[in-house]
Coordinates of C-alpha atoms in Angstrom, one line a residue:
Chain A
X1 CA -50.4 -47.7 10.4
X2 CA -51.7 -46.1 13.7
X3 CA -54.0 -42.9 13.3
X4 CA -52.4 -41.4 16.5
X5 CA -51.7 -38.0 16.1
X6 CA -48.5 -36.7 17.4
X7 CA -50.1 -33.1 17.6
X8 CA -53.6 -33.3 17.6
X9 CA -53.8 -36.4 20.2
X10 CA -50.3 -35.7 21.7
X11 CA -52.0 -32.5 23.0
X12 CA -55.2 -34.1 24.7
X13 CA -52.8 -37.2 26.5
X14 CA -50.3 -33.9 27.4
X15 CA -53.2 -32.1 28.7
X16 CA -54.6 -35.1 31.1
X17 CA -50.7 -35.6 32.3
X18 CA -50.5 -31.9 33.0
X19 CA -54.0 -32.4 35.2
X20 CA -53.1 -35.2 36.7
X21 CA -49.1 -34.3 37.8
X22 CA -50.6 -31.4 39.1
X23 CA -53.5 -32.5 41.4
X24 CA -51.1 -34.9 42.6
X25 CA -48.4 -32.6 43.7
X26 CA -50.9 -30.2 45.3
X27 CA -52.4 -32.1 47.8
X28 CA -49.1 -33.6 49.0
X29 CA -49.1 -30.3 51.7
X30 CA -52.1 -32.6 53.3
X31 CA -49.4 -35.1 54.7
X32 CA -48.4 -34.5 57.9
X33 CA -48.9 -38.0 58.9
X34 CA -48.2 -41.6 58.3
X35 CA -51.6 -42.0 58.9
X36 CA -52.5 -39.7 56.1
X37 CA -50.2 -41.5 54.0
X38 CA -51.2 -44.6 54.0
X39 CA -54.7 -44.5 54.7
X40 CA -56.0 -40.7 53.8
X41 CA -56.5 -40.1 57.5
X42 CA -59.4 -42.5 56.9
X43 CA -61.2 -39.4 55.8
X44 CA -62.6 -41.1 52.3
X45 CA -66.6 -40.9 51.6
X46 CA -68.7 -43.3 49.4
X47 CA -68.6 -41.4 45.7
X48 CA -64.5 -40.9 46.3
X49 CA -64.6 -44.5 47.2
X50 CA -66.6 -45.5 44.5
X51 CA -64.3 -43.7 42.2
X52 CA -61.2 -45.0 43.7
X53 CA -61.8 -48.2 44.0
X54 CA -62.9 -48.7 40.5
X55 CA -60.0 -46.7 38.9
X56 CA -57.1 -48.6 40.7
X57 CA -59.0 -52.3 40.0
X58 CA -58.8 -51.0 36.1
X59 CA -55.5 -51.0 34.6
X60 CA -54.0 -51.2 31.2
X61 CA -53.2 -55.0 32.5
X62 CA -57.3 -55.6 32.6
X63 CA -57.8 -53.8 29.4
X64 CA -55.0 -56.4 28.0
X65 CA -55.9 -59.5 29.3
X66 CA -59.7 -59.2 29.4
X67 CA -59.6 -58.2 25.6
X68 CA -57.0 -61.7 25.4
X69 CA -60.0 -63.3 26.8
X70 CA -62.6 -61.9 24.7
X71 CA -60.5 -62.5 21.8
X72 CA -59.5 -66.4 22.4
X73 CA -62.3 -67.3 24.3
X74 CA -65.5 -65.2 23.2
X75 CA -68.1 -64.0 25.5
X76 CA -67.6 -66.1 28.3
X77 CA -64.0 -65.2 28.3
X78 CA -66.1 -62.1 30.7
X79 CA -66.8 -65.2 33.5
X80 CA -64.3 -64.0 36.2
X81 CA -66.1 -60.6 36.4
X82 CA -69.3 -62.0 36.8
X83 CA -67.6 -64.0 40.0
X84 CA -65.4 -61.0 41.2
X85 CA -69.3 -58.8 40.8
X86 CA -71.3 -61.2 42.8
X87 CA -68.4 -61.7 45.5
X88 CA -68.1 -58.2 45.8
X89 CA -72.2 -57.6 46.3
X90 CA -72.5 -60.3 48.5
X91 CA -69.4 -59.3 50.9
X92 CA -70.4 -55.7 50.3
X93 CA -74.6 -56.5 51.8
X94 CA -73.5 -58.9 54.6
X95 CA -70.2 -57.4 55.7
X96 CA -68.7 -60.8 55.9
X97 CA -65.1 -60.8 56.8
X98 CA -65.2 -56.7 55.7
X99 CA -66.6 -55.5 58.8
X100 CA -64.6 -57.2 61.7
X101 CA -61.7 -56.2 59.8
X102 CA -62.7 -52.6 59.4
X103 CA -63.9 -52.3 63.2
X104 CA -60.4 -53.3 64.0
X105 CA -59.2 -50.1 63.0
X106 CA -56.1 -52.0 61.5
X107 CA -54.1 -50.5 58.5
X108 CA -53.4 -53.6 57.3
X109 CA -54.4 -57.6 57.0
X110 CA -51.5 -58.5 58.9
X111 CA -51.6 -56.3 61.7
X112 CA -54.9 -57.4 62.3
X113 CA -53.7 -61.1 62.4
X114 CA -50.8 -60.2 65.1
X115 CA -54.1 -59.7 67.7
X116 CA -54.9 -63.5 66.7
X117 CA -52.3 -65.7 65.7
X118 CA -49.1 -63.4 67.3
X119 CA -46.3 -61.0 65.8
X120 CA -43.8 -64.0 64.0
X121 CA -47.6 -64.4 61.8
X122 CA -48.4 -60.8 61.0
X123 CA -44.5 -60.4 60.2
X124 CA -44.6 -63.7 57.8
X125 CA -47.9 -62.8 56.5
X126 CA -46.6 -59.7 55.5
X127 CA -44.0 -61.3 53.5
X128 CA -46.2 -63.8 51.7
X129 CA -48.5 -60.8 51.0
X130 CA -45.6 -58.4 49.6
X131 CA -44.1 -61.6 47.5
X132 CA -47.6 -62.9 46.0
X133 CA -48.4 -58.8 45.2
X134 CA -45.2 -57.5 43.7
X135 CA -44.5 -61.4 41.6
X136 CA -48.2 -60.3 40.1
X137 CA -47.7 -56.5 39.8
X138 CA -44.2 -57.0 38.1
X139 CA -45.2 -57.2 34.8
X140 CA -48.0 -54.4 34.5
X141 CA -45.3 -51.8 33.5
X142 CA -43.6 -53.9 30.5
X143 CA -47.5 -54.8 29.0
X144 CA -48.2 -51.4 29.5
X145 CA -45.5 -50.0 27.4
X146 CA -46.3 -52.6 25.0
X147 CA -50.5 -51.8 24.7
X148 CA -48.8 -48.0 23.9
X149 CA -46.1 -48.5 21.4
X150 CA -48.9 -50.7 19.6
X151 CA -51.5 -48.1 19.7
X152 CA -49.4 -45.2 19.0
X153 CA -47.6 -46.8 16.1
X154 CA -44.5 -46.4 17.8
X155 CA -41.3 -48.3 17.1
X156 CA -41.1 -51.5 19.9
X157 CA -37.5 -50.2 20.6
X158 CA -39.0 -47.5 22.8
X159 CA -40.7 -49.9 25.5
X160 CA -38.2 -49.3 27.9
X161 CA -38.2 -45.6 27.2
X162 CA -42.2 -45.1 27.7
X163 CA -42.1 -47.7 30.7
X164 CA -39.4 -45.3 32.6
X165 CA -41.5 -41.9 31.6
X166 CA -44.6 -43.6 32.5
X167 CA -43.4 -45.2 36.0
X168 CA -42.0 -41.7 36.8
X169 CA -45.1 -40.1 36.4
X170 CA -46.9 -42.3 38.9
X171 CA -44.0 -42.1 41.0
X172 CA -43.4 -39.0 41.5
X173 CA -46.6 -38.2 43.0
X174 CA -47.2 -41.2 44.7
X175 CA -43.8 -40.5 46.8
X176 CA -44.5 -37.3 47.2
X177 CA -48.1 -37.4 48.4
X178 CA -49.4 -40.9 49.5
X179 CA -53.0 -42.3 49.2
X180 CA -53.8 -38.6 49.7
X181 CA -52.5 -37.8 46.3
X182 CA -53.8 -41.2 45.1
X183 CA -57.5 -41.1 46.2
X184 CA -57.3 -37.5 44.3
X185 CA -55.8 -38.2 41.3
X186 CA -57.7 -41.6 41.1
X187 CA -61.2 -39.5 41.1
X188 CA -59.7 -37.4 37.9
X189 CA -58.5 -40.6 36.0
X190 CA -61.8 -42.7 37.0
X191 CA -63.3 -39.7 34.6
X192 CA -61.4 -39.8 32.2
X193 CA -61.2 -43.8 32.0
X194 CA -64.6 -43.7 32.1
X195 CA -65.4 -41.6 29.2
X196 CA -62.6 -43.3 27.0
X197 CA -64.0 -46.6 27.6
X198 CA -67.8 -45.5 27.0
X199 CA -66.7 -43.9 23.7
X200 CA -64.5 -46.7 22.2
X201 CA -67.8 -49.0 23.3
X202 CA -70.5 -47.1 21.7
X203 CA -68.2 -46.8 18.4
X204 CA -67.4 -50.4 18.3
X205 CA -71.2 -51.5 18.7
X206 CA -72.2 -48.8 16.2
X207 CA -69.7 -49.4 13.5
X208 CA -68.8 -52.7 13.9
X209 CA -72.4 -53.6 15.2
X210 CA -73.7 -56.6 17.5
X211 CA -74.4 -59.1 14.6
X212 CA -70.9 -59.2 13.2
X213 CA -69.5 -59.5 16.8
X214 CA -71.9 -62.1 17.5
X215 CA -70.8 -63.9 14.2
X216 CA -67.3 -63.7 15.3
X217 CA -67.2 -65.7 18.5
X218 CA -70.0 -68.4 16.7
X219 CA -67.8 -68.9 13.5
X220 CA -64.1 -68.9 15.8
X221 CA -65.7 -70.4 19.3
X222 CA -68.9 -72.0 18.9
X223 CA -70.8 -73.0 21.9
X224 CA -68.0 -72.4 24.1
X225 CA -67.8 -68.6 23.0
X226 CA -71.0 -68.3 25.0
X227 CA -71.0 -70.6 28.2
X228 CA -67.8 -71.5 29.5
X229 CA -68.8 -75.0 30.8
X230 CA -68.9 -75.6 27.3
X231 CA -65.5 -74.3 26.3
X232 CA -62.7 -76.8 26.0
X233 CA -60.3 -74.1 27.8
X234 CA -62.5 -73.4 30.5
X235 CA -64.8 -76.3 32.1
X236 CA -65.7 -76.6 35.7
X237 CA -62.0 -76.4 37.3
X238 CA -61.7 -72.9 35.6
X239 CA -64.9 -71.7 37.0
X240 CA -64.3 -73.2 40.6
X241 CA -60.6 -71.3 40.4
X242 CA -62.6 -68.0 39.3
X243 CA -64.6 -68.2 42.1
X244 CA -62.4 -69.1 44.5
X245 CA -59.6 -66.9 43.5
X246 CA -61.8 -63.1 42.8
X247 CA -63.9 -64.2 46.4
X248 CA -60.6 -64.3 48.1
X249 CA -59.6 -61.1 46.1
X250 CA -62.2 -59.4 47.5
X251 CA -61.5 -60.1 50.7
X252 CA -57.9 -59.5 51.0
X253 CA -56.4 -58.3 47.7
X254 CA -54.3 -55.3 49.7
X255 CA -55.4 -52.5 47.1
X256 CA -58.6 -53.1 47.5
X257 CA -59.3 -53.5 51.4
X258 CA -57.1 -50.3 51.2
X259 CA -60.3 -48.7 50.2
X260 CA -61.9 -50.7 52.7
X261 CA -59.7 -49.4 56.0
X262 CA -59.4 -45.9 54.5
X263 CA -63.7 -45.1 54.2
X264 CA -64.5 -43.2 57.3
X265 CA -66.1 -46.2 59.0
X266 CA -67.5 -50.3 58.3
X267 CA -70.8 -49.3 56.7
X268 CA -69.3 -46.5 54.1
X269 CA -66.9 -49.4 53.4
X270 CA -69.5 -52.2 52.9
X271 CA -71.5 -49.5 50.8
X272 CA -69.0 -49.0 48.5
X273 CA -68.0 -52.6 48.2
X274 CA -71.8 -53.5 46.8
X275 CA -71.8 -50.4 45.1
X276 CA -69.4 -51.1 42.8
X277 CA -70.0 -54.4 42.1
X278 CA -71.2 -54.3 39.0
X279 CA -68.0 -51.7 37.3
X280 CA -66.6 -55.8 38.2
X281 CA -68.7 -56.7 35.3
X282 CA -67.9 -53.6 33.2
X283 CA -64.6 -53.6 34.1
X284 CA -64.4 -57.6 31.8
X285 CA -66.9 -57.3 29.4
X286 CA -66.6 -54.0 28.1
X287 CA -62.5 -55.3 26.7
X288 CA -63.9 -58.4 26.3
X289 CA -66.0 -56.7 23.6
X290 CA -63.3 -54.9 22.3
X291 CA -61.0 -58.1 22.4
X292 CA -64.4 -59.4 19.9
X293 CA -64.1 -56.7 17.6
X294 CA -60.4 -57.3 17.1
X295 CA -61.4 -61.0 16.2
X296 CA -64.6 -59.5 13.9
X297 CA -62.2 -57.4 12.1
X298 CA -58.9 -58.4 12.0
X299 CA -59.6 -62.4 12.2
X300 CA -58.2 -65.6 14.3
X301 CA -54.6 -65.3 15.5
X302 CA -51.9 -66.9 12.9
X303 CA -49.6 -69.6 14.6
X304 CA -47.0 -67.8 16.4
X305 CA -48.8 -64.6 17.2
X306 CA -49.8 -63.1 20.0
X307 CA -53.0 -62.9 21.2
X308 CA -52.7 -60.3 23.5
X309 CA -52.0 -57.4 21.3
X310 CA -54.2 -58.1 19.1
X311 CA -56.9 -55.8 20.5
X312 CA -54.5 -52.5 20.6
X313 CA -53.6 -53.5 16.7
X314 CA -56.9 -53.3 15.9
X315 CA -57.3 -50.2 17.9
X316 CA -54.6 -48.1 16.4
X317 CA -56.6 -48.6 12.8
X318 CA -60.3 -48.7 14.3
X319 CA -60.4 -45.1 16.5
X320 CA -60.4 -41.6 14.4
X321 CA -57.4 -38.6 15.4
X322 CA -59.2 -36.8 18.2
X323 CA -61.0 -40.0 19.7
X324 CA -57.3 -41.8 20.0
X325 CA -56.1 -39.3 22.1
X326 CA -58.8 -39.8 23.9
X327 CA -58.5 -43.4 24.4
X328 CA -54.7 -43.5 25.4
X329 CA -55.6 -40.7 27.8
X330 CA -58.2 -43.2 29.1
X331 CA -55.9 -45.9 29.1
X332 CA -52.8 -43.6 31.1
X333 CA -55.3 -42.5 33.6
X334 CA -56.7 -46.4 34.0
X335 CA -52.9 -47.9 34.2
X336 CA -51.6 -44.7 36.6
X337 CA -54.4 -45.3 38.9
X338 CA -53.5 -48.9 39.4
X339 CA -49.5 -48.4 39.4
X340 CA -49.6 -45.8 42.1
X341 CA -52.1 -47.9 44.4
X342 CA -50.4 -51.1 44.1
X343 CA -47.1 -49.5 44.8
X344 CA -48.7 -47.5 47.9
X345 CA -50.6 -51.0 48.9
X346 CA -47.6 -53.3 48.6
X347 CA -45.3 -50.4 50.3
X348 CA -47.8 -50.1 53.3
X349 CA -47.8 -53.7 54.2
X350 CA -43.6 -53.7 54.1
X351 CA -43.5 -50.8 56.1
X352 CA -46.2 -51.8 58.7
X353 CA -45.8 -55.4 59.0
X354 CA -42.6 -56.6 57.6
X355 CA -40.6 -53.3 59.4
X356 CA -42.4 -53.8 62.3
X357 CA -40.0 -56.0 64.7
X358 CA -37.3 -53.5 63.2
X359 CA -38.6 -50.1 64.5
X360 CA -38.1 -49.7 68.4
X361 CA -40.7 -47.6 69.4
X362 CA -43.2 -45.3 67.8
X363 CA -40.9 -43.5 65.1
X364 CA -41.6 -39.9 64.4
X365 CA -44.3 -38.8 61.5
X366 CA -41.4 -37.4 59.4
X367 CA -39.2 -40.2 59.5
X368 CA -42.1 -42.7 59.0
X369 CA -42.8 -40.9 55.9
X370 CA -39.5 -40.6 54.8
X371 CA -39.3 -44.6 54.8
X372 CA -42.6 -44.8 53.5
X373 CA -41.3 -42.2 50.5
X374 CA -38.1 -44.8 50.2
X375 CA -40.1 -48.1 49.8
X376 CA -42.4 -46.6 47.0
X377 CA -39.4 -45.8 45.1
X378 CA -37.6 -48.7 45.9
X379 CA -40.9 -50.5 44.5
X380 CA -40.9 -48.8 41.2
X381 CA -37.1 -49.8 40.5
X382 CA -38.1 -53.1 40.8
X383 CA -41.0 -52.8 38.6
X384 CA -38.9 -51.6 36.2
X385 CA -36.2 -54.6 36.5
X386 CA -38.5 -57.2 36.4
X387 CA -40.7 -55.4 34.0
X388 CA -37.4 -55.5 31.5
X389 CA -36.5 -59.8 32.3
X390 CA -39.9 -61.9 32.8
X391 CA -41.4 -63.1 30.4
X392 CA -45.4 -64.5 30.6
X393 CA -45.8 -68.3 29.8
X394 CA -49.5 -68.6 28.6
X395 CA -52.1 -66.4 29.3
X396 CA -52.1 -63.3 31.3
X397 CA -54.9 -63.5 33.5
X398 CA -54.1 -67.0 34.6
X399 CA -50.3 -66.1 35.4
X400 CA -52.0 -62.9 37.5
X401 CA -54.6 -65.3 39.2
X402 CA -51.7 -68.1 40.0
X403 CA -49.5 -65.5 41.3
X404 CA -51.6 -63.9 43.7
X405 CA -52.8 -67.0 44.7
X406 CA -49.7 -67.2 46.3
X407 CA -51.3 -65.0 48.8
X408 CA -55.0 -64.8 48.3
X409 CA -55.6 -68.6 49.2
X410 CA -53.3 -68.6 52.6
X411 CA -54.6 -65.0 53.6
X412 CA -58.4 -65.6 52.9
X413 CA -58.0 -68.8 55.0
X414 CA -56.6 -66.8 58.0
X415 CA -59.0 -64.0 57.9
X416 CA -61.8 -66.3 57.9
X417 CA -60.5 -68.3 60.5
X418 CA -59.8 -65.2 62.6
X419 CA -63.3 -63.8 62.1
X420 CA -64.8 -66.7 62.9
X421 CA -63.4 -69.8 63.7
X422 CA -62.6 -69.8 67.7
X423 CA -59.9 -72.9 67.8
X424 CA -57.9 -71.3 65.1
X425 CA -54.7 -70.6 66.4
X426 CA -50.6 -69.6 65.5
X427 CA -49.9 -73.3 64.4
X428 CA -52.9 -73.4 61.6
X429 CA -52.0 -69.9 60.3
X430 CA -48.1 -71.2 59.9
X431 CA -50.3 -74.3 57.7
X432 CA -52.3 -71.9 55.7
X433 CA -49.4 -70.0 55.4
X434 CA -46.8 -72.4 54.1
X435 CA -49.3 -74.2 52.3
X436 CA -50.6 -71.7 50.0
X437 CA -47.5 -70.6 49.0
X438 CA -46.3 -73.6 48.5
X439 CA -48.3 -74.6 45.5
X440 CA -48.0 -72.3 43.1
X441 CA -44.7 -71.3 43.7
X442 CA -44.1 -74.8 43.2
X443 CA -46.1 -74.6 39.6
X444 CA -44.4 -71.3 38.5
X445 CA -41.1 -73.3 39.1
X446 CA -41.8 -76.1 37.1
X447 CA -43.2 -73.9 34.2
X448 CA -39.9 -72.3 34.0
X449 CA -38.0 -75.9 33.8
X450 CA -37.1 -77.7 30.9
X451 CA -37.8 -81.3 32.8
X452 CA -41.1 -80.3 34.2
X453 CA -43.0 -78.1 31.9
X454 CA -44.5 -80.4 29.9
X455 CA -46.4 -81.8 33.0
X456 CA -47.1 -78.6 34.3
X457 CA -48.9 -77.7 31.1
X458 CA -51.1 -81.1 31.9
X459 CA -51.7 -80.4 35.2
X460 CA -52.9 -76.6 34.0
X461 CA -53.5 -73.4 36.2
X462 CA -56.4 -73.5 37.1
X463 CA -55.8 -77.0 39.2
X464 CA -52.7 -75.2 40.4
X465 CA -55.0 -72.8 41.6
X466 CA -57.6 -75.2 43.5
X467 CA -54.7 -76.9 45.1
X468 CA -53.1 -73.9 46.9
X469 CA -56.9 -72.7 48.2
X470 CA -57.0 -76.7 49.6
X471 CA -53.8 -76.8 50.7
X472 CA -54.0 -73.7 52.3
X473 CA -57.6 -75.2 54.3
X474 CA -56.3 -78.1 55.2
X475 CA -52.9 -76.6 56.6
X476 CA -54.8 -74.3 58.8
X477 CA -57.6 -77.0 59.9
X478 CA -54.7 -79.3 60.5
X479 CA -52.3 -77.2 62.4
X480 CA -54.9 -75.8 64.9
X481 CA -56.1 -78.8 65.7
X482 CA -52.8 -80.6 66.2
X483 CA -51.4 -77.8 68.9
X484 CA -52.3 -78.6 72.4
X485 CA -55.0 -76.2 74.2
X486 CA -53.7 -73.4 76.1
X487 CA -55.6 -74.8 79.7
X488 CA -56.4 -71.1 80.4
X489 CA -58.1 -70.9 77.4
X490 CA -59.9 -74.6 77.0
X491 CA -61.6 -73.2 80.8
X492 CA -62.6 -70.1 79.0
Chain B
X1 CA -76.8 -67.1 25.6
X2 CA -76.4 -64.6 22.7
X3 CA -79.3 -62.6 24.3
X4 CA -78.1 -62.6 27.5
X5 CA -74.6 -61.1 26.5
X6 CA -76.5 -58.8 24.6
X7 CA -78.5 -57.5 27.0
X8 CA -75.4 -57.6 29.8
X9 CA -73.2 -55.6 27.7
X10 CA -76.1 -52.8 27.1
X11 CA -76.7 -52.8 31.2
X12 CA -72.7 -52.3 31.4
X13 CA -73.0 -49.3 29.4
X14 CA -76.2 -47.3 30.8
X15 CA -75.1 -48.1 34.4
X16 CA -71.4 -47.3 34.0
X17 CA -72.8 -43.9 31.8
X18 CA -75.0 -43.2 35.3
X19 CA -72.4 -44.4 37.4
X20 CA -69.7 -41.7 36.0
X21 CA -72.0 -38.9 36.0
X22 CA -73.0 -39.8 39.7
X23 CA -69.5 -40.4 41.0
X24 CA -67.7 -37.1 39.2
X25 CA -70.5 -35.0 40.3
X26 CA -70.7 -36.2 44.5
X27 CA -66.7 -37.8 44.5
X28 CA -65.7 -33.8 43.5
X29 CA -67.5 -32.7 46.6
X30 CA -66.6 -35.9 48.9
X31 CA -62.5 -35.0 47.5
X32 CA -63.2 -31.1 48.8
X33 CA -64.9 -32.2 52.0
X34 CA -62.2 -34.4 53.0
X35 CA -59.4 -31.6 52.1
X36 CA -61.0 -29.8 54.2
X37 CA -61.8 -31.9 57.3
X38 CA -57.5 -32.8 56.9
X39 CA -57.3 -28.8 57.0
X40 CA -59.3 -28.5 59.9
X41 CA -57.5 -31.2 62.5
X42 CA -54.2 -29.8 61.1
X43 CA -55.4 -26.6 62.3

């Protein structure tokens, strides 16, 4: 029985929504441009940054999986945000990648690829991006609904009610008033995230206290709850995909170099890349934890269940009335932030790059926000569709990881080769291209059929994973070797 | 490892506590300052 009360928490989550539909709305009046729209006029300082960035890379998807992780896999089920915190500090200090691409003054990856490797690459690289992107962002809405029905006590029949209400919410401001009325409402929802997810903490690690938690993952996991080279579900591959995989996030994961190409220059966006590193680490281990104290309190998962909701169950019975309104406020504003910037980041890339060879001309501001207003919504329908008909095999984090590996191995390849890598030319980014896609597109096919997913289950994710980053090498090293030298250039 | 999870998951929550206070105190004015500078070119 959840300890959600309708009145009593009901009011606190209605009094955040209130906030938040508000503060979006307003600033809408701000957009004149398309330039406003999809960047904030490139207007945004380091602590709005900070803020933004940290809110949109937290959703009720991370709270969900990283708890998963923490529940199935102990301690070191927090190992991806230790690789996604030291990627992010190290890109952050030397600017590597981050800062050519910022100089550029390009709104997106692919439009900075068109300088390089010509328009038939930024138009196809758009597509890969939009594809790998949405496939992963599909099924935030449907776990969403399901973290709240769990914690509120409510009856599963209303998932697709409370993912409609929810995705209109975001929606409706998010059409109406771009990253303007993202960057603003994401500082309000980073505060209230923030405070939820310090609260449930300190009450889990004063009630529940650090020796039974510590007992949990010893007793369930052993060793292996502690260092994942020594967890049979983990082992070298999975680390080597972890790295890979949140390195090339950080690098090219569209709602994140959003934050990157909207800071008012390179250095504000490096700053804010090493300064918020380390929320990468909060932003695992603090669900992790929670994900232990589900396995502390309500035991190891029966055949059959589901692992993933076990932390919410344990949540609707752990938190007092008052503090549980404060949590699902924390988790609304957490899961709004990251809907309305993945739609806005996904929608930016279709409109600049994949539009592109459509528009004759430079349209006029109203009518590029008007299409820019008709892909978010067009967006949100299909998060709701595919929200309603796929279903997850295994865990969630891999699936999200394997998905955008669609896109993060071919585009990290490119923008490395771009930045640095003088012989890399058209041919090699149509390798890189093809190649990373390939893969796992490949894998998420076989999954799905009968005949093949018994071998795809062998071969496992995390290979899948390390196969798309090397295919994706190998297609670019071998395509720009393989096409003849322009003369003009080999004199150069 | 037990210590060093322990002592990770304390560090999460002191710097996230300082990182909250930090960001909601300086993001509020960096959110009015950029308002503003939109107001100005507009004007």
């Amino acid at each position: 029985m959840s300890h959600f009360h309708p009145w009593i928490d009901g009011s606190i989550v209605g009094l955040y929504l209130l906030g938040t539909m508000v503060a979006g709305i307003w600033v809408r009046r701000y957009v004149s441009k398309v330039e406003h729209f999809l960047v904030a006029g490139r207007e945004m300082n380091l602590y709005l940054g900070i803020a933004s960035l940290a809110a949109t890379e937290f959703g009720i998807i991370t709270c969900m999986y990283a708890a998963e992780a923490g529940y199935t896999k102990g301690f070191a089920g927090a190992t991806p945000g230790i690789c996604q915190a030291l990627a992010m500090l190290v890109i952050g200090l030397t600017g590597f990648c981050v800062k050519p691409l910022r100089a550029s003054g390009a709104m997106t990856l692919p439009e900075l690829f068109e300088n390089r490797f010509g328009k038939r690459v930024r138009w196809l690289a758009g597509v890969v991006i939009v594809l790998g992107g949405l496939l992963n962002m599909g099924v935030f809405l449907k776990i969403g609904g399901d973290f709240l029905c769990a914690v509120c006590g409510w009856n599963p029949d209303y998932l697709v009610l409370v993912m409609g209400v929810l995705l209109l919410l975001v929606a409706i401001y998010t059409i109406l008033g771009g990253m303007l009325s993202v960057l603003v409402t994401d500082f309000l929802q980073f505060i209230i995230m923030s405070a939820g997810l310090l609260v449930v903490t300190l009450l889990i690690l004063h009630h529940v206290g650090w020796e039974r938690l510590e007992e949990a993952v010893r007793v369930n996991h052993g060793e292996g709850g502690f260092n994942p080279l020594a967890n049979p579900t983990m082992g070298w591959s999975y680390l080597i995909f972890q790295i890979l995989g949140n390195t090339a996030a950080t690098l090219t994961w569209q709602t994140t170099i959003s934050r990157l190409l909207s800071s008012k220059d390179a250095a504000t966006g490096q700053r804010i890349y090493s300064r918020t590193s380390f929320f990468f680490v909060c932003r695992w281990l603090i669900p992790v934890l929670w994900g232990i104290a589900a396995l502390a309190m309500l035991g190891p998962a029966k055949e059959g269940e589901a692992t993933l909701m076990a932390m919410p169950q344990f949540l609707a019975t752990f938190l007092p009335i008052g503090l549980m309104g404060l949590m699902v406020a924390a988790m609304l504003a957490a899961d709004m932030s990251t809907d309305s910037s993945y739609m806005l980041g996904w929608g930016s890339v279709i409109y600049n790059d994949i539009l592109a060879p459509f528009r004759k001309g430079r349209w006029p501001e109203a009518r590029a926000i008007r299409w820019n207003r008709c892909i978010v919504a067009l967006i949100g329908v299909y998060l709701f569709v595919f929200g309603l008909l796929y279903e997850i095999q295994g865990d969630v984090w891999s699936y999200l990881l394997l998905s955008g590996s669609v896109y993060l191995s071919s585009m990290s390849v490119l923008l490395i080769a771009c930045c640095y890598w003088k012989r890399a030319n058209s041919w090699g980014a149509f390798g890189a291209i093809f190649g990373g896609a390939l893969v796992p597109i490949l894998f998420l096919s076989f999954e799905k059929m009968a005949t093949t997913a018994a071998w795809a289950a062998d071969f496992g994710k995390d290979n899948a994973g390390i196969a798309a980053f090397a295919a994706a090498t190998t297609g670019m090293i071998v395509g720009s070797l393989i096409k003849p030298r322009n003369p003009d250039q080999t004199a150069s | 490892m037990s210590t060093f999870w322990h002592l990770l998951v304390w560090s999460c929550v002191v710097w996230y506590s300082t990182i909250t206070i930090l960001v909601a105190v300086r993001g509020w004015k960096d959110v009015v300052g950029m308002l503003k500078r939109l107001r100005d070119a507009e004007d």
